[in-house]
Structures are given as C-alpha cells and as structure tokens.
Coordinates of C-alpha atoms in Angstrom, one line a residue:
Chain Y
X1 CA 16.2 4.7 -18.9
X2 CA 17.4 8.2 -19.7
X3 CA 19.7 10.3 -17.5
X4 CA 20.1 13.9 -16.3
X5 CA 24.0 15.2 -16.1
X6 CA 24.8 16.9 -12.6
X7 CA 27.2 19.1 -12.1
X8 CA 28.1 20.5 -8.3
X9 CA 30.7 22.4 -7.2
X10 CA 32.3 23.2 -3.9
X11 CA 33.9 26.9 -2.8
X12 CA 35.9 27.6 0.5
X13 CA 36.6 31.1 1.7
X14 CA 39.8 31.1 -0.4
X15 CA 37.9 31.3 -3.8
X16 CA 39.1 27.8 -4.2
X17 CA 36.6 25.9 -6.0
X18 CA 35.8 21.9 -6.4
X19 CA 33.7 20.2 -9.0
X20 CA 32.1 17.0 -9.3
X21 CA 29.6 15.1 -11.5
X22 CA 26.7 12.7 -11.3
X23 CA 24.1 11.7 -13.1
X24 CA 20.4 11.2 -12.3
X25 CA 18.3 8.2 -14.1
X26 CA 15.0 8.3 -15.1
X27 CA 13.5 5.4 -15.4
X28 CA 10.4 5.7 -17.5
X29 CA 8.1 9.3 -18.2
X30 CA 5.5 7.7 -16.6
X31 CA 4.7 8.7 -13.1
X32 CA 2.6 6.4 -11.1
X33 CA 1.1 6.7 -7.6
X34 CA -0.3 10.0 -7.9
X35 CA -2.8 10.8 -4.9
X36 CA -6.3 11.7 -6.1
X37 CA -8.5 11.4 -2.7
X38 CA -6.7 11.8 0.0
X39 CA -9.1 12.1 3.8
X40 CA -6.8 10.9 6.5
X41 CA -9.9 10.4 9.2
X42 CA -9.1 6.6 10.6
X43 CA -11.8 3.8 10.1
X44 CA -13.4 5.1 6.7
X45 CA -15.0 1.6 6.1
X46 CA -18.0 3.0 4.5
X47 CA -16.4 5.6 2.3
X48 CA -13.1 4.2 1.2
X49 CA -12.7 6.5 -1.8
X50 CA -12.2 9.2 0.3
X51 CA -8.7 7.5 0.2
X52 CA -7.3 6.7 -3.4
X53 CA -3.9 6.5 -4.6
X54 CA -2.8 5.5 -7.8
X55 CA -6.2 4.8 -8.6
X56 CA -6.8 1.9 -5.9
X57 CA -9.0 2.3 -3.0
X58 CA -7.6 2.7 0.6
X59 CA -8.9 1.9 4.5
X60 CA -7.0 3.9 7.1
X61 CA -6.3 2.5 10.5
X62 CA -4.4 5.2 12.7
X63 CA -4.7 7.0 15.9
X64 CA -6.8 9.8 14.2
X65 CA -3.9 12.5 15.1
X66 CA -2.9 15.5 13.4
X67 CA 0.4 13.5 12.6
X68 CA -0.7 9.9 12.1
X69 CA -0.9 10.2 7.9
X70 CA -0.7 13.1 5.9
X71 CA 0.1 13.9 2.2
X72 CA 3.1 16.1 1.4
X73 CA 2.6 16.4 -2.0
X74 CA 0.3 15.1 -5.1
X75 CA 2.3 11.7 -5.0
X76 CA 3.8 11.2 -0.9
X77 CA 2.4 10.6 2.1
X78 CA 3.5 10.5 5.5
X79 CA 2.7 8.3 8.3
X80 CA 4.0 9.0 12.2
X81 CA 3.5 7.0 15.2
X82 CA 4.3 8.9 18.5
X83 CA 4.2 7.2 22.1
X84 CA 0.5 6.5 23.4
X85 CA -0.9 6.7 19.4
X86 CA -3.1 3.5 19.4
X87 CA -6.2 2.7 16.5
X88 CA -9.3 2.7 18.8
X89 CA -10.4 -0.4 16.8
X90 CA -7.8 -3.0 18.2
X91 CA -5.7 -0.3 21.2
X92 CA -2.6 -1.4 18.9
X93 CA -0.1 1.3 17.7
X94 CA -0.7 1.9 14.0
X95 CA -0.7 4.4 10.7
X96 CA -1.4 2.2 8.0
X97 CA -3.6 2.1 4.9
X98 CA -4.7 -1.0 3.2
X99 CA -6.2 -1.5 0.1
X100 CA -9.5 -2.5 -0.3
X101 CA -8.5 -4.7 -3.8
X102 CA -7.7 -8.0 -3.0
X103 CA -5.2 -9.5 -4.9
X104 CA -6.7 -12.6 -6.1
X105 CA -4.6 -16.1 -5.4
X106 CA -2.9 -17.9 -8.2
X107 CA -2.8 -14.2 -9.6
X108 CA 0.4 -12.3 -9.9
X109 CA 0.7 -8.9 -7.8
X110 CA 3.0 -6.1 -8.7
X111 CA 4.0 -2.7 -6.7
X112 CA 6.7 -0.3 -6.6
X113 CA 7.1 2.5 -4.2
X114 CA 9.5 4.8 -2.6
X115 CA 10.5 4.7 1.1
X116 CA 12.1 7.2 3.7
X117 CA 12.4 6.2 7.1
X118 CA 12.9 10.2 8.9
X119 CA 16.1 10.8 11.1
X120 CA 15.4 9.9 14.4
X121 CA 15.9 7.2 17.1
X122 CA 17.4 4.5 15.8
X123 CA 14.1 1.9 15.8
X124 CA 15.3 -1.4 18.2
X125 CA 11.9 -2.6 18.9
X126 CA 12.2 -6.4 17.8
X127 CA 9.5 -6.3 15.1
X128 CA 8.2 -3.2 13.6
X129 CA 6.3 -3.8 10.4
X130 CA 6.6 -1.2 7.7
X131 CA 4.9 -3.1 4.8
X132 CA 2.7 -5.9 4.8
X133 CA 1.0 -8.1 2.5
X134 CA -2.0 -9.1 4.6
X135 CA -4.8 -12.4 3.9
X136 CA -7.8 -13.0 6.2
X137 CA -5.5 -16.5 7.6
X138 CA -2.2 -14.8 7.9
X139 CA 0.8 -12.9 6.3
X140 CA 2.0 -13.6 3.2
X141 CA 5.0 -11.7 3.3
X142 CA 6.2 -8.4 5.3
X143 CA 8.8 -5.9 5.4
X144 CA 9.9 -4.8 8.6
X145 CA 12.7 -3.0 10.3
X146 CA 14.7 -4.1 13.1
X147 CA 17.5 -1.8 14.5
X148 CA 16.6 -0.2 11.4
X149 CA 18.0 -3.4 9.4
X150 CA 15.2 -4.3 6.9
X151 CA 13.9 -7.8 7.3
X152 CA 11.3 -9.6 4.4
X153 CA 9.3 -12.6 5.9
X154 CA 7.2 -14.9 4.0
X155 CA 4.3 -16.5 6.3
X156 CA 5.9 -15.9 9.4
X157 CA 3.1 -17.3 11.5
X158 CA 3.4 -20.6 9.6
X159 CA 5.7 -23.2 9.5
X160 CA 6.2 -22.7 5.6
X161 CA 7.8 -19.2 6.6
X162 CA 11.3 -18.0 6.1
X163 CA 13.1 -15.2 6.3
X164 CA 14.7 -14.9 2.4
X165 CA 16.1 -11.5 2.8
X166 CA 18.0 -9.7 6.1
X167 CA 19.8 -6.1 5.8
X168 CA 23.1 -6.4 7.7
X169 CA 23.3 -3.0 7.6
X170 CA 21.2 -0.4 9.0
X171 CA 19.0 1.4 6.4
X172 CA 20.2 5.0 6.0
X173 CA 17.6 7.4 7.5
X174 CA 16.7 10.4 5.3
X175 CA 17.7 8.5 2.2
X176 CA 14.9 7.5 0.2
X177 CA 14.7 3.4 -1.2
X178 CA 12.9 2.4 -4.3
X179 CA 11.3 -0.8 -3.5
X180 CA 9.5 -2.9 -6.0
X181 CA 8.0 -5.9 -5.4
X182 CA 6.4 -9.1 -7.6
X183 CA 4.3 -12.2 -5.8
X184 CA 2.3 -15.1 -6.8
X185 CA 0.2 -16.5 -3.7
X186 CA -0.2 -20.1 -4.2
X187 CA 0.0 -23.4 -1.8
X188 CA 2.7 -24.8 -4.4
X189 CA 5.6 -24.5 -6.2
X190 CA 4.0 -21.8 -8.4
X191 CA 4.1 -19.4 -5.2
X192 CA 7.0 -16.9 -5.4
X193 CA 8.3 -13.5 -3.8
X194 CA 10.6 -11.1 -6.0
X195 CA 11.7 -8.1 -4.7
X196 CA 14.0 -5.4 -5.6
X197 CA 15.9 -2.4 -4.1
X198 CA 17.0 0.6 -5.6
X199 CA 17.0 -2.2 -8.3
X200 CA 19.0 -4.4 -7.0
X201 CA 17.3 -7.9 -6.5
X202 CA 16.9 -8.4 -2.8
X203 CA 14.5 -11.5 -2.5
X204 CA 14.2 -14.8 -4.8
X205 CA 12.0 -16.7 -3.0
X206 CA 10.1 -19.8 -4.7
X207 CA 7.5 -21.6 -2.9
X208 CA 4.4 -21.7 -0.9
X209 CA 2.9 -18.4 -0.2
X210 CA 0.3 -17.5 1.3
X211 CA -2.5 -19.9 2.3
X212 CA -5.1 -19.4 -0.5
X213 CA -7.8 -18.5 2.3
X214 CA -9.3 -15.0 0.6
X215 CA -7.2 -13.1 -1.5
X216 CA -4.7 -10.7 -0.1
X217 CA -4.0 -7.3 0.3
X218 CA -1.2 -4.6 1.2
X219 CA -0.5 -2.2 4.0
X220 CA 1.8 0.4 3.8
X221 CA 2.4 2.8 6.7
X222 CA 4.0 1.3 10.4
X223 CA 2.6 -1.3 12.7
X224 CA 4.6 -1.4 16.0
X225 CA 1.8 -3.7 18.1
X226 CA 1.4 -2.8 21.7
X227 CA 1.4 0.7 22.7
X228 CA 4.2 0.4 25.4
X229 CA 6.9 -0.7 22.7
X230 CA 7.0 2.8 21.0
X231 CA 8.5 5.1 22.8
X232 CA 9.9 7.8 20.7
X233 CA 8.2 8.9 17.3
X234 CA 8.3 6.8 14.3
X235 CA 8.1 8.7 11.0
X236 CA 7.9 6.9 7.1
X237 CA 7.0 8.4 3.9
X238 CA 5.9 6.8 0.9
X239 CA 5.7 8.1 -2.6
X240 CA 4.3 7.1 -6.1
X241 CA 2.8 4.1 -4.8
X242 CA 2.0 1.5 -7.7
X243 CA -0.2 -0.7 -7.6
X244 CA -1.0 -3.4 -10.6
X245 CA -3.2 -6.3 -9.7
X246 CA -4.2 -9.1 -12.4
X247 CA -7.9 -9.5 -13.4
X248 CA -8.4 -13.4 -12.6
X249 CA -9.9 -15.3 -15.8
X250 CA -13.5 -14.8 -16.4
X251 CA -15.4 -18.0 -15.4
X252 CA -16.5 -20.4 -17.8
X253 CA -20.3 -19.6 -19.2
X254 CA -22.5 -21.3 -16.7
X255 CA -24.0 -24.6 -18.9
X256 CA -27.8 -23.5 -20.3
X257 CA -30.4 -24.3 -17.6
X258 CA -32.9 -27.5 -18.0
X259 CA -36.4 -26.9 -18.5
X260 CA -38.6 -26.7 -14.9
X261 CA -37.3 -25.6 -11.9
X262 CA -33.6 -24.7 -10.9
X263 CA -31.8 -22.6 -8.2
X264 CA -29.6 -20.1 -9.1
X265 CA -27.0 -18.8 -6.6
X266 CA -25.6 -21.0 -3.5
X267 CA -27.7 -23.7 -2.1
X268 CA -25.1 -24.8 0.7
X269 CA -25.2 -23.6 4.2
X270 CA -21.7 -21.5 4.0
X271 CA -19.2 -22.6 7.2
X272 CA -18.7 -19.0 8.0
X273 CA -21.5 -17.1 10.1
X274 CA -21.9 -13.3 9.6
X275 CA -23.9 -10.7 11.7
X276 CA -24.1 -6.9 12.2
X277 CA -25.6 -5.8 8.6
X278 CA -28.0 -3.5 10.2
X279 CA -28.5 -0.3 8.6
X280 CA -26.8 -1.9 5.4
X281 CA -28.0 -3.0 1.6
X282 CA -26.0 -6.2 0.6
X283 CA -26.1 -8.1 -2.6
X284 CA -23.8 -10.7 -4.4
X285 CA -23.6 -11.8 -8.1
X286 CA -25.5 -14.5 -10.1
X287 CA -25.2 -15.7 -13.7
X288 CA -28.7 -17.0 -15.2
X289 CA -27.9 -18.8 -18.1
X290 CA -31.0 -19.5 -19.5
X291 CA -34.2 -16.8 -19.8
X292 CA -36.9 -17.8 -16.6
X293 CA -39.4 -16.5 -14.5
X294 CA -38.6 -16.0 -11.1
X295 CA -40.3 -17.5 -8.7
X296 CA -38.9 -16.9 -4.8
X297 CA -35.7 -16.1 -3.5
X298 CA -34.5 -18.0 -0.6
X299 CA -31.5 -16.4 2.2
X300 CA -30.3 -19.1 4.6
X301 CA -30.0 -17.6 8.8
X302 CA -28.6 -19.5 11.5
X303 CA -29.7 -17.1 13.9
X304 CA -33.0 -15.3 13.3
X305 CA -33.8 -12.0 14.6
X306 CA -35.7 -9.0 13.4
X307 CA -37.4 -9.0 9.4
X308 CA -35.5 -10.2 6.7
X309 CA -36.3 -8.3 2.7
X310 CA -35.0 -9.8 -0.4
X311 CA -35.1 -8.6 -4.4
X312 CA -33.1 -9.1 -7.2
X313 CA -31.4 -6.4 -9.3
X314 CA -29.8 -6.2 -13.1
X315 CA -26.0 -6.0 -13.3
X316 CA -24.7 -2.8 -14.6
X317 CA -21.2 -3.0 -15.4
X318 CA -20.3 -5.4 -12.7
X319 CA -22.4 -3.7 -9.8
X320 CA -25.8 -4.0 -9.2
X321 CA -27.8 -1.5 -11.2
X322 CA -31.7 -1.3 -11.1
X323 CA -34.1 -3.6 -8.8
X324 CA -36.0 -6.2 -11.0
X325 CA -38.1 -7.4 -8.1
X326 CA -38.2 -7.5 -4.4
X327 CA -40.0 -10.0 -2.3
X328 CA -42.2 -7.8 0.7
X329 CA -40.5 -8.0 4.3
X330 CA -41.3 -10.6 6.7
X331 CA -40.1 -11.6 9.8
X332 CA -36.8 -13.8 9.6
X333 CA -36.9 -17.3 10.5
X334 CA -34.1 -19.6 11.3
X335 CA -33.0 -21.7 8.1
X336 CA -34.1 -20.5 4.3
X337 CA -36.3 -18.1 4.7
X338 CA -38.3 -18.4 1.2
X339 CA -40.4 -15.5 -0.1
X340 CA -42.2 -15.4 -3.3
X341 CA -41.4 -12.5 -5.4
X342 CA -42.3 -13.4 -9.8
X343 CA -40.7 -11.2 -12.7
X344 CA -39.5 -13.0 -16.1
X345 CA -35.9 -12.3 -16.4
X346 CA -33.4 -12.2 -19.7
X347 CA -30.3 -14.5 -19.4
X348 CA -27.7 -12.1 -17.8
X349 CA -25.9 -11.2 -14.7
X350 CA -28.0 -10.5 -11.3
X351 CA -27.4 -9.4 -7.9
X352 CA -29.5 -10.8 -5.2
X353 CA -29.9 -8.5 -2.2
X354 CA -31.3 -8.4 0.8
X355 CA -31.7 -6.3 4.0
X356 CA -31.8 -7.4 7.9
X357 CA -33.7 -5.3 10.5
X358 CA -31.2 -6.6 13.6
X359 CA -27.9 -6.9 14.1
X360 CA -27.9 -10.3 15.9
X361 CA -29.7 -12.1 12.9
X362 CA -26.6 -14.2 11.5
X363 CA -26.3 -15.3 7.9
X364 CA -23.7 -17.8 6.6
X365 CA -20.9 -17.3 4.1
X366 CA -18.4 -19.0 1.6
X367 CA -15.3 -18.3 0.5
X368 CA -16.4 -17.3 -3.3
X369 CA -17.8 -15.4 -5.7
X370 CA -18.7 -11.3 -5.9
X371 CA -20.3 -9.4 -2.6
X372 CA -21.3 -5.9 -2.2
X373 CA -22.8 -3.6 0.6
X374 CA -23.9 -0.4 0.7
X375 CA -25.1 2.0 3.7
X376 CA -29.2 1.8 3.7
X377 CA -31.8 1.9 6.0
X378 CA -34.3 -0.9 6.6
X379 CA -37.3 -0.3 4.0
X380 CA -37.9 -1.2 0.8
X381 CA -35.7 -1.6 -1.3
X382 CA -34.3 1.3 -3.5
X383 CA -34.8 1.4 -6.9
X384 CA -31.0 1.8 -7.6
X385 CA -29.1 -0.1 -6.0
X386 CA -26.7 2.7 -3.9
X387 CA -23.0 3.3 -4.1
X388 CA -20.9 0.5 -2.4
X389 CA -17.9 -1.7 -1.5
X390 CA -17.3 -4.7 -3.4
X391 CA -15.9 -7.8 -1.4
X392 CA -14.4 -11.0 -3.4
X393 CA -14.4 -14.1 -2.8
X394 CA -17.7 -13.8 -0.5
X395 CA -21.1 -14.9 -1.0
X396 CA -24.1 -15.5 1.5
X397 CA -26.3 -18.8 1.2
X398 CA -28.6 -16.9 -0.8
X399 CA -30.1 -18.2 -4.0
X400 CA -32.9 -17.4 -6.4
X401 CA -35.6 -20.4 -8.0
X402 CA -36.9 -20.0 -11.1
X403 CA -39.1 -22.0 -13.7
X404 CA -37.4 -21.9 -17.1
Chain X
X1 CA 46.7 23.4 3.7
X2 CA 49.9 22.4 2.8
X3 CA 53.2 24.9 3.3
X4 CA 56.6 24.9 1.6
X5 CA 60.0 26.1 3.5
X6 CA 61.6 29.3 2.1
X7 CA 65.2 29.8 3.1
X8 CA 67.7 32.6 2.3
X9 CA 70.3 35.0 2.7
X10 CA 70.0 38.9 2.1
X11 CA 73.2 40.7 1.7
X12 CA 74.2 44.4 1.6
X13 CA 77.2 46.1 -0.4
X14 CA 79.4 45.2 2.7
X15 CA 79.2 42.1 1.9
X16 CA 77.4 41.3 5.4
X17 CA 74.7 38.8 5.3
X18 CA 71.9 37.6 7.4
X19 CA 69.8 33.9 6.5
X20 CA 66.4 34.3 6.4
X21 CA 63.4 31.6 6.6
X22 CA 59.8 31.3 5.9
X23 CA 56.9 29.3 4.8
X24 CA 54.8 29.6 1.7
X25 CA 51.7 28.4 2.8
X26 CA 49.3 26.7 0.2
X27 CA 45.9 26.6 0.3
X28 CA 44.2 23.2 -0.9
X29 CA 41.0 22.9 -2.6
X30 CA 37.9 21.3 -1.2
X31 CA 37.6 17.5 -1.5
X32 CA 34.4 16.8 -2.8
X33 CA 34.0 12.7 -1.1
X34 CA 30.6 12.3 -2.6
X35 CA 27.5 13.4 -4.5
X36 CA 24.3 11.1 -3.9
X37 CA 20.9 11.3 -5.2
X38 CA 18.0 10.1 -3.9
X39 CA 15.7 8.1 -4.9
X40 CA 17.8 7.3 -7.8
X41 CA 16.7 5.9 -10.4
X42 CA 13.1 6.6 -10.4
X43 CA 10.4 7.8 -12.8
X44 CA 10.4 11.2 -14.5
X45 CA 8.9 14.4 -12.2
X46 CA 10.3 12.5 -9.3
X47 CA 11.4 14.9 -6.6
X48 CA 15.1 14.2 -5.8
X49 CA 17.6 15.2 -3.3
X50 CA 21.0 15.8 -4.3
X51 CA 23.9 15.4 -1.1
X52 CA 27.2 16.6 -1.5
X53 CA 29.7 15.6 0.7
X54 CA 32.7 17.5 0.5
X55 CA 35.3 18.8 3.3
X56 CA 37.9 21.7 3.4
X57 CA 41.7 20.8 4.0
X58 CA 42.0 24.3 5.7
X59 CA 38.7 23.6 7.8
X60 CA 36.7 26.4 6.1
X61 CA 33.2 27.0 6.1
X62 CA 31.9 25.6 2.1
X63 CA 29.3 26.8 -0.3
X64 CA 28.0 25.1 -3.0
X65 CA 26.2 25.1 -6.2
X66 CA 24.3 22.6 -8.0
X67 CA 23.0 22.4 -11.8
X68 CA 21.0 19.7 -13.1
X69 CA 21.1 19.5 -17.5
X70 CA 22.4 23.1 -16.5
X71 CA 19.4 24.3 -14.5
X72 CA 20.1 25.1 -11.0
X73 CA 18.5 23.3 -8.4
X74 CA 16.9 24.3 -5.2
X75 CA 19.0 24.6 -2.5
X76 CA 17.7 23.2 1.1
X77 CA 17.5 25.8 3.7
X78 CA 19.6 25.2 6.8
X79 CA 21.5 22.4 5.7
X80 CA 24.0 23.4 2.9
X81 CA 25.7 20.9 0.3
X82 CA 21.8 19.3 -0.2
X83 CA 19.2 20.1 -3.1
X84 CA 16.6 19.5 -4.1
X85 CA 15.2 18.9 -8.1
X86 CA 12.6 17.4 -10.0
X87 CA 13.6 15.6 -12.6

C-alpha cells in the first residue's frame, strides 16, 4: 500500500491561518468494479448483460423509477427506495441487483465493495437488508441496517443462524465504508464467514453456512419488505464492486462406455417439477465418453401438454454451439417421451435441447449439472444454438441412447 | 480570542497624572479538530472526499484549501472545508 501526503489549511477573516496533515492509502493500482453495461429497466431476466459490473452478470429487481438504480460514474451506482416504490414481481419494496453467477458450495467466494448510506432519516425499520448473500433454500448471510447500526446474520431463517457481528454505533451517513467479504458455504465445519471494514476484521465466523441446496449468489442494493414500512427515502451507493468466484474442479473423465447400448445424460425422474418454457430453447450438458451413434433422445414430462422437439448440439467452449441432430416434433406424452433421431458422434461434450409448445407441460429437474435457455420460438430447431443464460446445478430428466 | 489587560499612568511636566487601562485583544488561530478521508484506504483512481473539521475561537466564518502530493483538490460547492480528489 502506498500513500498520498495531504496537506489542508484553515484561514479566518484575520489572515490567521491553520494547517494540518493526512495521508491517503492506496491500496493496490488495480481498480476493480468498473461498470461496463449498465440498463437499469427492472426484471431483465432474458437479457442480463444489459447489466454487468466488474465483469459479472446482473438481474435488477426495483420499482422501475427514475430513482430506483442509477450509475453515477464508470465504477458507482446508486440505489433509492421512496415510500410506495414496490418490484411488480413480488409488491415488496426493493432496488437490488443480483448476480446471475452462482457461487458454487464447498467453493470459496470473495467481494469487496464500497458503501455510502446518503444523509437522511435515520433508518429504524427493524430489518432493512442492504447486502445479501442469497441460495434458492435460504440466506446464507446478510448485512443489514438497523437504526442505522450494521447487523451481519448467518442463516437467519435457520436454527444454525447467529448474529457474529452488531455495530453499536450508528454508521456515519455520507461517509463511505470499504467492506470486503470472504465465505465458504458448507453444511460443516469447513463453512466460514470473514468480513472486514475499512479493514478492520468485523466477522470470524466458523461453521455451517448455508444449506448446500443450489449455489448462492449476492444482492447488493436495499430490501425493506412490505411497502408500508418505508416511509421516507432510502438512498445507498456502491462503488468498485468485486467480485471473484472460484471455478469448482473439473469432474473426473466419465469411465469409456461398454460396447451396445447406453444412456447418456439423467435417467432419474428429477424431484423438482418445472413449467412455463414456452417461447424458450433449453439445453443442458453431456459428456460422451466413448465415439457412438445416436439413436433417440428421451425428455421425461409429468404433465403433458402441447408438442415436445428434441436435438442434440456440439459444445463450443462450454455453450452449446452447432445442432448435430434434432428429432421432428411430436406431440408430448406424459413420461419419457422417446424420439428417434441417428447421427454418429465423436467422444466430446453435448448439449441436449429441447423445445415445449405449452406452458403447462411440466418437466422434472435435479439439483446438478450445466443448464441453459435461450429466447426461441417453437419450430425447428436453429442451427446455432442462440445466445443464452447459463443455470448450474440444474438439469432436466433428459438423456440421450446411443449404440457404441 | 484571548485579551491581555493594559494598565498605566500618563503624566505631564506638572507632574499630574491620570491611570489609564485597556485590553490588547489577541486573535487565535483556527483549530483544525480533524481531517477525514473517505473511503480510505482503497484502490488507486478511487474518488475520495476529504472533511476538514476545524472551528474559529473568534467565531469567524473559515476558508480552506486542500493539496493532495501538492495538487489541489476540488473543492465541493456549498459546503466548505470538504473536497474531493481522485487518487
């Protein structure tokens, strides 16, 4: 760390003049967080990169005003909540954006940001939720504010939770706090929670975290819940949000296929059911280990309705690239709906994809592997897989059967 | 502001004499309480905001300067003794 002298000096009206010194620290020359999408329009599901910061990918949930987020400069934005500002997806009050990477479990997540909470009324509200670390079966871990006093929680809605860190002092308003943060989510002892403020170590927290149920991921911005609690504005700015999340392992090479017939993909009925993929492309990721023809692919409904379409595609550089084969439409049945479809594939990485013609016709997840959808129109199927959003740790009862 | 007592005589060539007093009256510098900067420490082309808190013994109004390595920094409009620098 290097550091900047500061000199300031005082004059009153008799000439007389004060000085005084200081110093500014720099911690590194390496700025981080800078802001290279930035479309504030609420609910951008579809097009998440019209959000990026510090080169992650960002879903905005806010009341859509003029005041809700907006970016002050290359590397800060600003959130706002004002009485009667709800999200029309839930009718809670929010500005907040979440990433769209999860942070894998058993993985180590790392962030540092900047935070100023604007001069105004003192906040009494008795939760207000400035940062969260967010996983689909709870809360990790969240910073909040109450009368302004900054509270950290670990898995409050669980009876793991605590509370390792309370501010007995208000948080000065209009002063800006460098927070930096370091977690392992993990059901053991190998879970922890580090965090820092303006460098000073603020939580130590070693234990359970989290509940291992999908990855997590962050929220910045303010969550205040019900509309009737917020009843004067709310104003927090971030800057040079960083973000560093750890690649999990690569998976073991899949053992070579036996000669004859084998499925390639999942084969179980997932617990979780899934609907409203009309008007969408989706695909997930499959190793074949061994050269083969392909014979059918197979996608597993619980409820049928409308056609069903299936077709494989090559991997290009961890997304689906260019369609191998596709399987002609037919109308969706309840179970495994099996369609022949032949091309003889290399050993490599795959995507299996498939379309649905109805919203109501329900497939079935599990809790693994390397999804993707994309925006398309029921038809056949492109011969480039479009731009889209990956999801982890998802994958449809969808497989592929092929005769090595 | 502080003030000292002056006391004296003058006297003509009568000899009369008359005491005299007085006060000196001394004018204290500012007091500079405090210069913060915010956020502080943080990575280079960060834009900070420097607060100086000073007050005047005699209650007069302040102005101020600030220089960062010896480059000046911007001074906040409407609210004096703050700046802002990049650094």
């Amino acid at each position: 760390m290097s550091t900047l002298p500061v000199v300031v000096t005082a004059r009153n009206a008799s000439g007389l003049t004060t000085i005084a010194n200081a110093v500014i620290n720099v911690t590194d020359t390496t700025q981080r967080g800078l802001i290279t999408a930035f479309n504030p329009a609420p609910n951008n599901w579809g097009n998440p990169e019209a959000m990026v910061i510090d080169g992650q990918q960002f879903f905005v949930e806010t009341a859509g005003k003029a005041w809700s987020l907006t970016k002050l400069d290359d590397y800060t934005i600003r959130f706002e909540l004002r009485p009667g500002d709800v999200w029309n997806e839930d009718e809670t009050s929010r500005s907040e954006i979440l990433t769209v990477r999860n942070a894998d479990d058993n993985s180590v997540f790392k962030c540092s940001y900047n935070f100023t909470l604007e001069p105004g009324t003192v906040n009494s509200l008795d939760w207000l939720t400035c940062t969260q670390m967010h996983e689909d079966g709870g809360i990790p871990f969240s910073i909040s504010l109450l009368n302004d006093q900054m509270n950290v929680l670990t898995d409050q809605a669980e009876d793991w939770g605590t509370q390792p860190y309370v501010d007995p002092n208000p948080i000065v308003r209009g002063r800006t706090y460098a927070m930096k943060i370091e977690a392992r989510f993990a059901n053991d002892a190998t879970g922890y929670l580090k965090m820092w403020r303006d460098g000073a170590q603020i939580v130590n927290y070693t234990g359970r975290l989290g509940s291992e149920t999908n990855g997590q991921y962050i929220k910045f911005g303010i969550y205040a819940g019900y509309p009737s609690r917020v009843t004067s504005p709310i104003a927090i700015r971030y800057d040079h949000i960083a973000l560093d999340f750890q690649d999990p392992p690569p998976p073991p090479p899949p053992p070579p296929l036996p000669p004859g017939i084998n499925q390639v993909g999942v084969t179980t009925i997932g617990p979780t059911a899934d609907d409203g993929n009309i008007g969408e492309i989706l695909g997930q990721q499959v190793v074949l280990s061994t050269a083969a023809t392909l014979q059918s692919l197979s996608f597993y409904l619980g409820t049928a309705a409308g056609n069903i379409r299936l077709g494989l595609y090559r991997d290009s550089n961890g997304l689906p690239g260019t369609k191998v084969a596709e399987a002609s439409s037919a109308a969706a049945v309840a179970g495994w709906n099996t369609r022949p479809v032949t091309a003889s594939l290399t050993a490599g990485t795959y995507w299996l994809v498939f379309e649905l013609s109805s919203n109501a016709a329900r497939g079935r997840l599990i809790n693994s592997g390397t999804a993707i959808y994309a925006t398309q129109a029921y038809g056949t199927l492109p011969a480039t897989f479009p731009a889209g959003t990956i999801v982890n740790n998802i994958s449809f009862s969808f497989y592929m059967t092929v005769n090595v | 502001m502080s003030s000292l007592a002056v006391t004296g005589t003058v006297t003509n060539e009568s000899g009369l004499s008359s005491p005299f007093t007085g006060i000196i009256n001394v004018v204290d510098p500012p007091v500079v309480s405090s210069v913060s900067i915010s956020p502080d420490p943080a990575v280079a082309g960060t834009l900070r905001t420097i607060t100086i808190a000073a007050t005047d013994p005699q209650g007069q109004s302040l102005t101020y300067t600030c220089k960062v390595n010896g480059v000046d920094a911007t001074p906040v409009a409407g609210q004096p003794g703050v700046f802002t620098f990049t650094a």
